[in-house]
């Protein structure tokens, strides 16, 4: 069974990966939106799609972070015997 420190380290690494993927995805979307800026119809469509994608990516990243926080809290309770 992993120790509390191992779980905390794994959670920290996974949170970093989640938010790094979020940042990378949004940067890629910004680059693509900048590339289509001068084409009116395509630019409008990409802006709408990327706005929706940004909202979904943010929602998913927050849910994944919350799930990791719950996992860390459960490990803390198991190790320390807390009944919060």
N, CA and C atoms as an extended XYZ file, in Angstrom:
252
Properties=species:S:1:pos:R:3:atomname:S:1:resname:S:1:resid:I:1 pbc="F F F"
N         0.841       -1.182        0.000 N   UNK     1
C         0.000        0.000        0.000 CA  UNK     1
C         0.884        1.242        0.000 C   UNK     1
N         0.602        2.213       -0.871 N   UNK     2
C         1.445        3.411       -0.944 CA  UNK     2
C         1.279        4.294        0.288 C   UNK     2
N         2.335        4.974        0.624 N   UNK     3
C         2.284        5.883        1.764 CA  UNK     3
C         1.591        7.180        1.365 C   UNK     3
N         1.289        7.989        2.356 N   UNK     4
C         0.626        9.268        2.108 CA  UNK     4
C         1.511       10.169        1.251 C   UNK     4
N         2.799       10.151        1.504 N   UNK     5
C         3.714       10.994        0.723 CA  UNK     5
C         3.718       10.572       -0.749 C   UNK     5
N         3.705        9.267       -0.999 N   UNK     6
C         3.665        8.783       -2.380 CA  UNK     6
C         2.397        9.255       -3.094 C   UNK     6
N         1.279        9.197       -2.388 N   UNK     7
C         0.017        9.630       -2.977 CA  UNK     7
C         0.056       11.132       -3.246 C   UNK     7
N         0.574       11.917       -2.280 N   UNK     8
C         0.668       13.360       -2.453 CA  UNK     8
C         1.546       13.714       -3.651 C   UNK     8
N         2.659       13.024       -3.789 N   UNK     9
C         3.564       13.274       -4.913 CA  UNK     9
C         2.878       12.937       -6.234 C   UNK     9
N         2.196       11.808       -6.278 N   UNK    10
C         1.493       11.405       -7.499 CA  UNK    10
C         0.387       12.405       -7.846 C   UNK    10
N        -0.335       12.875       -6.843 N   UNK    11
C        -1.406       13.843       -7.074 CA  UNK    11
C        -0.823       15.152       -7.599 C   UNK    11
N         0.271       15.604       -7.006 N   UNK    12
C         0.902       16.846       -7.450 CA  UNK    12
C         1.351       16.744       -8.899 C   UNK    12
N         1.955       15.621       -9.258 N   UNK    13
C         2.416       15.410      -10.634 CA  UNK    13
C         1.233       15.369      -11.596 C   UNK    13
N         0.171       14.684      -11.213 N   UNK    14
C        -1.004       14.600      -12.088 CA  UNK    14
C        -1.672       15.963      -12.258 C   UNK    14
N        -1.725       16.752      -11.186 N   UNK    15
C        -2.291       18.102      -11.309 CA  UNK    15
C        -1.451       18.935      -12.270 C   UNK    15
N        -0.144       18.825      -12.149 N   UNK    16
C         0.730       19.555      -13.066 CA  UNK    16
C         0.465       19.133      -14.500 C   UNK    16
N         0.328       17.844      -14.747 N   UNK    17
C         0.060       17.345      -16.098 CA  UNK    17
C        -1.277       17.841      -16.632 C   UNK    17
N        -2.288       17.838      -15.780 N   UNK    18
C        -3.614       18.291      -16.198 CA  UNK    18
C        -3.564       19.751      -16.618 C   UNK    18
N        -2.971       20.609      -15.782 N   UNK    19
C        -2.949       22.035      -16.091 CA  UNK    19
C        -1.970       22.370      -17.203 C   UNK    19
N        -0.900       21.591      -17.352 N   UNK    20
C         0.004       21.794      -18.482 CA  UNK    20
C        -0.703       21.449      -19.790 C   UNK    20
N        -1.472       20.368      -19.790 N   UNK    21
C        -2.241       19.998      -20.988 CA  UNK    21
C        -3.284       21.064      -21.299 C   UNK    21
N        -3.918       21.609      -20.263 N   UNK    22
C        -4.896       22.681      -20.454 CA  UNK    22
C        -4.237       23.902      -21.096 C   UNK    22
N        -3.087       24.294      -20.564 N   UNK    23
C        -2.373       25.449      -21.095 CA  UNK    23
C        -1.918       25.208      -22.534 C   UNK    23
N        -1.376       24.017      -22.790 N   UNK    24
C        -0.904       23.690      -24.140 CA  UNK    24
C        -2.051       23.702      -25.147 C   UNK    24
N        -3.167       23.119      -24.779 N   UNK    25
C        -4.324       23.104      -25.672 CA  UNK    25
C        -4.825       24.499      -25.981 C   UNK    25
N        -4.850       25.344      -24.968 N   UNK    26
C        -5.317       26.719      -25.194 CA  UNK    26
C        -4.318       27.522      -26.018 C   UNK    26
N        -3.035       27.295      -25.835 N   UNK    27
C        -2.040       27.987      -26.662 CA  UNK    27
C        -2.148       27.563      -28.120 C   UNK    27
N        -2.360       26.288      -28.358 N   UNK    28
C        -2.534       25.798      -29.728 CA  UNK    28
C        -3.775       26.429      -30.356 C   UNK    28
N        -4.852       26.517      -29.574 N   UNK    29
C        -6.068       27.146      -30.101 CA  UNK    29
C        -5.828       28.617      -30.436 C   UNK    29
N        -5.078       29.317      -29.602 N   UNK    30
C        -4.783       30.727      -29.877 CA  UNK    30
C        -3.945       30.889      -31.143 C   UNK    30
N        -2.986       30.000      -31.343 N   UNK    31
C        -2.153       30.064      -32.543 CA  UNK    31
C        -3.005       29.834      -33.791 C   UNK    31
N        -3.886       28.850      -33.734 N   UNK    32
C        -4.758       28.570      -34.877 CA  UNK    32
C        -5.712       29.743      -35.122 C   UNK    32
N        -6.263       30.300      -34.040 N   UNK    33
C        -7.167       31.447      -34.192 CA  UNK    33
C        -6.427       32.634      -34.785 C   UNK    33
N        -5.189       32.842      -34.411 N   UNK    34
C        -4.393       33.926      -34.991 CA  UNK    34
C        -4.114       33.693      -36.460 C   UNK    34
N        -3.929       32.442      -36.841 N   UNK    35
C        -3.677       32.118      -38.240 CA  UNK    35
C        -4.886       32.303      -39.132 C   UNK    35
N        -6.076       32.178      -38.570 N   UNK    36
C        -7.296       32.331      -39.367 CA  UNK    36
C        -7.944       33.701      -39.165 C   UNK    36
N        -7.241       34.607      -38.533 N   UNK    37
C        -7.800       35.921      -38.183 CA  UNK    37
C        -8.258       36.716      -39.406 C   UNK    37
N        -7.552       36.618      -40.518 N   UNK    38
C        -7.855       37.436      -41.694 CA  UNK    38
C        -8.890       36.830      -42.639 C   UNK    38
N        -9.372       35.626      -42.329 N   UNK    39
C       -10.395       34.979      -43.159 CA  UNK    39
C       -11.712       35.083      -42.383 C   UNK    39
N       -12.602       35.942      -42.808 N   UNK    40
C       -13.753       36.342      -41.984 CA  UNK    40
C       -14.648       35.186      -41.532 C   UNK    40
N       -15.108       34.369      -42.444 N   UNK    41
C       -16.035       33.291      -42.079 CA  UNK    41
C       -15.324       32.233      -41.230 C   UNK    41
N       -14.153       31.832      -41.657 N   UNK    42
C       -13.396       30.814      -40.922 CA  UNK    42
C       -13.008       31.338      -39.548 C   UNK    42
N       -12.640       32.615      -39.488 N   UNK    43
C       -12.262       33.223      -38.217 CA  UNK    43
C       -13.418       33.208      -37.228 C   UNK    43
N       -14.597       33.526      -37.686 N   UNK    44
C       -15.775       33.528      -36.809 CA  UNK    44
C       -16.080       32.125      -36.305 C   UNK    44
N       -16.025       31.161      -37.205 N   UNK    45
C       -16.304       29.774      -36.821 CA  UNK    45
C       -15.259       29.278      -35.830 C   UNK    45
N       -13.976       29.545      -36.090 N   UNK    46
C       -12.934       29.077      -35.170 CA  UNK    46
C       -13.043       29.771      -33.816 C   UNK    46
N       -13.406       31.029      -33.788 N   UNK    47
C       -13.562       31.717      -32.510 CA  UNK    47
C       -14.686       31.106      -31.682 C   UNK    47
N       -15.780       30.781      -32.340 N   UNK    48
C       -16.898       30.152      -31.631 CA  UNK    48
C       -16.499       28.769      -31.125 C   UNK    48
N       -15.892       27.966      -31.999 N   UNK    49
C       -15.469       26.624      -31.591 CA  UNK    49
C       -14.436       26.672      -30.476 C   UNK    49
N       -13.507       27.592      -30.558 N   UNK    50
C       -12.457       27.664      -29.547 CA  UNK    50
C       -12.976       28.213      -28.227 C   UNK    50
N       -13.972       29.064      -28.269 N   UNK    51
C       -14.582       29.540      -27.023 CA  UNK    51
C       -15.278       28.389      -26.305 C   UNK    51
N       -15.997       27.585      -27.061 N   UNK    52
C       -16.653       26.409      -26.479 CA  UNK    52
C       -15.603       25.412      -25.986 C   UNK    52
N       -14.563       25.196      -26.773 N   UNK    53
C       -13.496       24.274      -26.371 CA  UNK    53
C       -12.796       24.751      -25.103 C   UNK    53
N       -12.549       26.055      -25.006 N   UNK    54
C       -11.921       26.611      -23.813 CA  UNK    54
C       -12.773       26.337      -22.580 C   UNK    54
N       -14.065       26.568      -22.696 N   UNK    55
C       -14.961       26.324      -21.564 CA  UNK    55
C       -14.959       24.853      -21.170 C   UNK    55
N       -15.021       23.967      -22.159 N   UNK    56
C       -15.022       22.532      -21.865 CA  UNK    56
C       -13.690       22.072      -21.266 C   UNK    56
N       -12.585       22.543      -21.825 N   UNK    57
C       -11.273       22.176      -21.282 CA  UNK    57
C       -11.111       22.653      -19.842 C   UNK    57
N       -11.578       23.846      -19.570 N   UNK    58
C       -11.486       24.379      -18.211 CA  UNK    58
C       -12.353       23.567      -17.257 C   UNK    58
N       -13.562       23.250      -17.675 N   UNK    59
C       -14.467       22.451      -16.858 CA  UNK    59
C       -13.859       21.087      -16.540 C   UNK    59
N       -13.313       20.430      -17.547 N   UNK    60
C       -12.718       19.104      -17.353 CA  UNK    60
C       -11.483       19.179      -16.460 C   UNK    60
N       -10.649       20.183      -16.652 N   UNK    61
C        -9.444       20.325      -15.826 CA  UNK    61
C        -9.811       20.553      -14.366 C   UNK    61
N       -10.829       21.352      -14.121 N   UNK    62
C       -11.255       21.601      -12.736 CA  UNK    62
C       -11.832       20.340      -12.119 C   UNK    62
N       -12.628       19.600      -12.879 N   UNK    63
C       -13.188       18.342      -12.352 CA  UNK    63
C       -12.089       17.324      -12.043 C   UNK    63
N       -11.094       17.242      -12.919 N   UNK    64
C        -9.992       16.302      -12.677 CA  UNK    64
C        -9.186       16.717      -11.454 C   UNK    64
N        -8.960       18.014      -11.284 N   UNK    65
C        -8.239       18.501      -10.110 CA  UNK    65
C        -9.026       18.207       -8.841 C   UNK    65
N       -10.332       18.410       -8.878 N   UNK    66
C       -11.156       18.105       -7.709 CA  UNK    66
C       -11.135       16.617       -7.377 C   UNK    66
N       -11.157       15.775       -8.398 N   UNK    67
C       -11.087       14.324       -8.166 CA  UNK    67
C        -9.749       13.948       -7.536 C   UNK    67
N        -8.674       14.567       -8.003 N   UNK    68
C        -7.364       14.295       -7.409 CA  UNK    68
C        -7.306       14.786       -5.966 C   UNK    68
N        -7.927       15.906       -5.680 N   UNK    69
C        -7.976       16.403       -4.299 CA  UNK    69
C        -8.732       15.443       -3.392 C   UNK    69
N        -9.833       14.882       -3.895 N   UNK    70
C       -10.581       13.893       -3.107 CA  UNK    70
C        -9.748       12.643       -2.860 C   UNK    70
N        -8.991       12.228       -3.867 N   UNK    71
C        -8.129       11.057       -3.709 CA  UNK    71
C        -7.059       11.313       -2.649 C   UNK    71
N        -6.477       12.500       -2.663 N   UNK    72
C        -5.450       12.847       -1.672 CA  UNK    72
C        -6.059       12.927       -0.277 C   UNK    72
N        -7.275       13.464       -0.171 N   UNK    73
C        -7.937       13.557        1.127 CA  UNK    73
C        -8.257       12.175        1.676 C   UNK    73
N        -8.698       11.276        0.813 N   UNK    74
C        -8.984        9.909        1.253 CA  UNK    74
C        -7.711        9.222        1.733 C   UNK    74
N        -6.609        9.437        1.044 N   UNK    75
C        -5.337        8.841        1.472 CA  UNK    75
C        -4.889        9.440        2.802 C   UNK    75
N        -5.090       10.737        2.968 N   UNK    76
C        -4.734       11.388        4.231 CA  UNK    76
C        -5.545       10.818        5.381 C   UNK    76
N        -6.836       10.667        5.152 N   UNK    77
C        -7.703       10.102        6.195 CA  UNK    77
C        -7.287        8.687        6.543 C   UNK    77
N        -6.930        7.921        5.519 N   UNK    78
C        -6.526        6.528        5.762 CA  UNK    78
C        -5.235        6.460        6.568 C   UNK    78
N        -4.285        7.305        6.235 N   UNK    79
C        -2.996        7.269        6.910 CA  UNK    79
C        -3.075        7.864        8.319 C   UNK    79
N        -3.754        9.005        8.446 N   UNK    80
C        -3.777        9.691        9.725 CA  UNK    80
C        -4.956        9.281       10.614 C   UNK    80
N        -5.920        8.592       10.038 N   UNK    81
C        -7.058        8.145       10.814 CA  UNK    81
C        -8.027        9.262       11.153 C   UNK    81
N        -8.058       10.298       10.349 N   UNK    82
C        -8.964       11.416       10.581 CA  UNK    82
C       -10.379       11.028       10.203 C   UNK    82
N       -11.332       11.572       10.938 N   UNK    83
C       -12.752       11.363       10.627 CA  UNK    83
C       -13.406       12.691       10.357 C   UNK    83
N       -12.918       13.399        9.340 N   UNK    84
C       -13.452       14.727        9.037 CA  UNK    84
C       -14.819       14.616        8.449 C   UNK    84
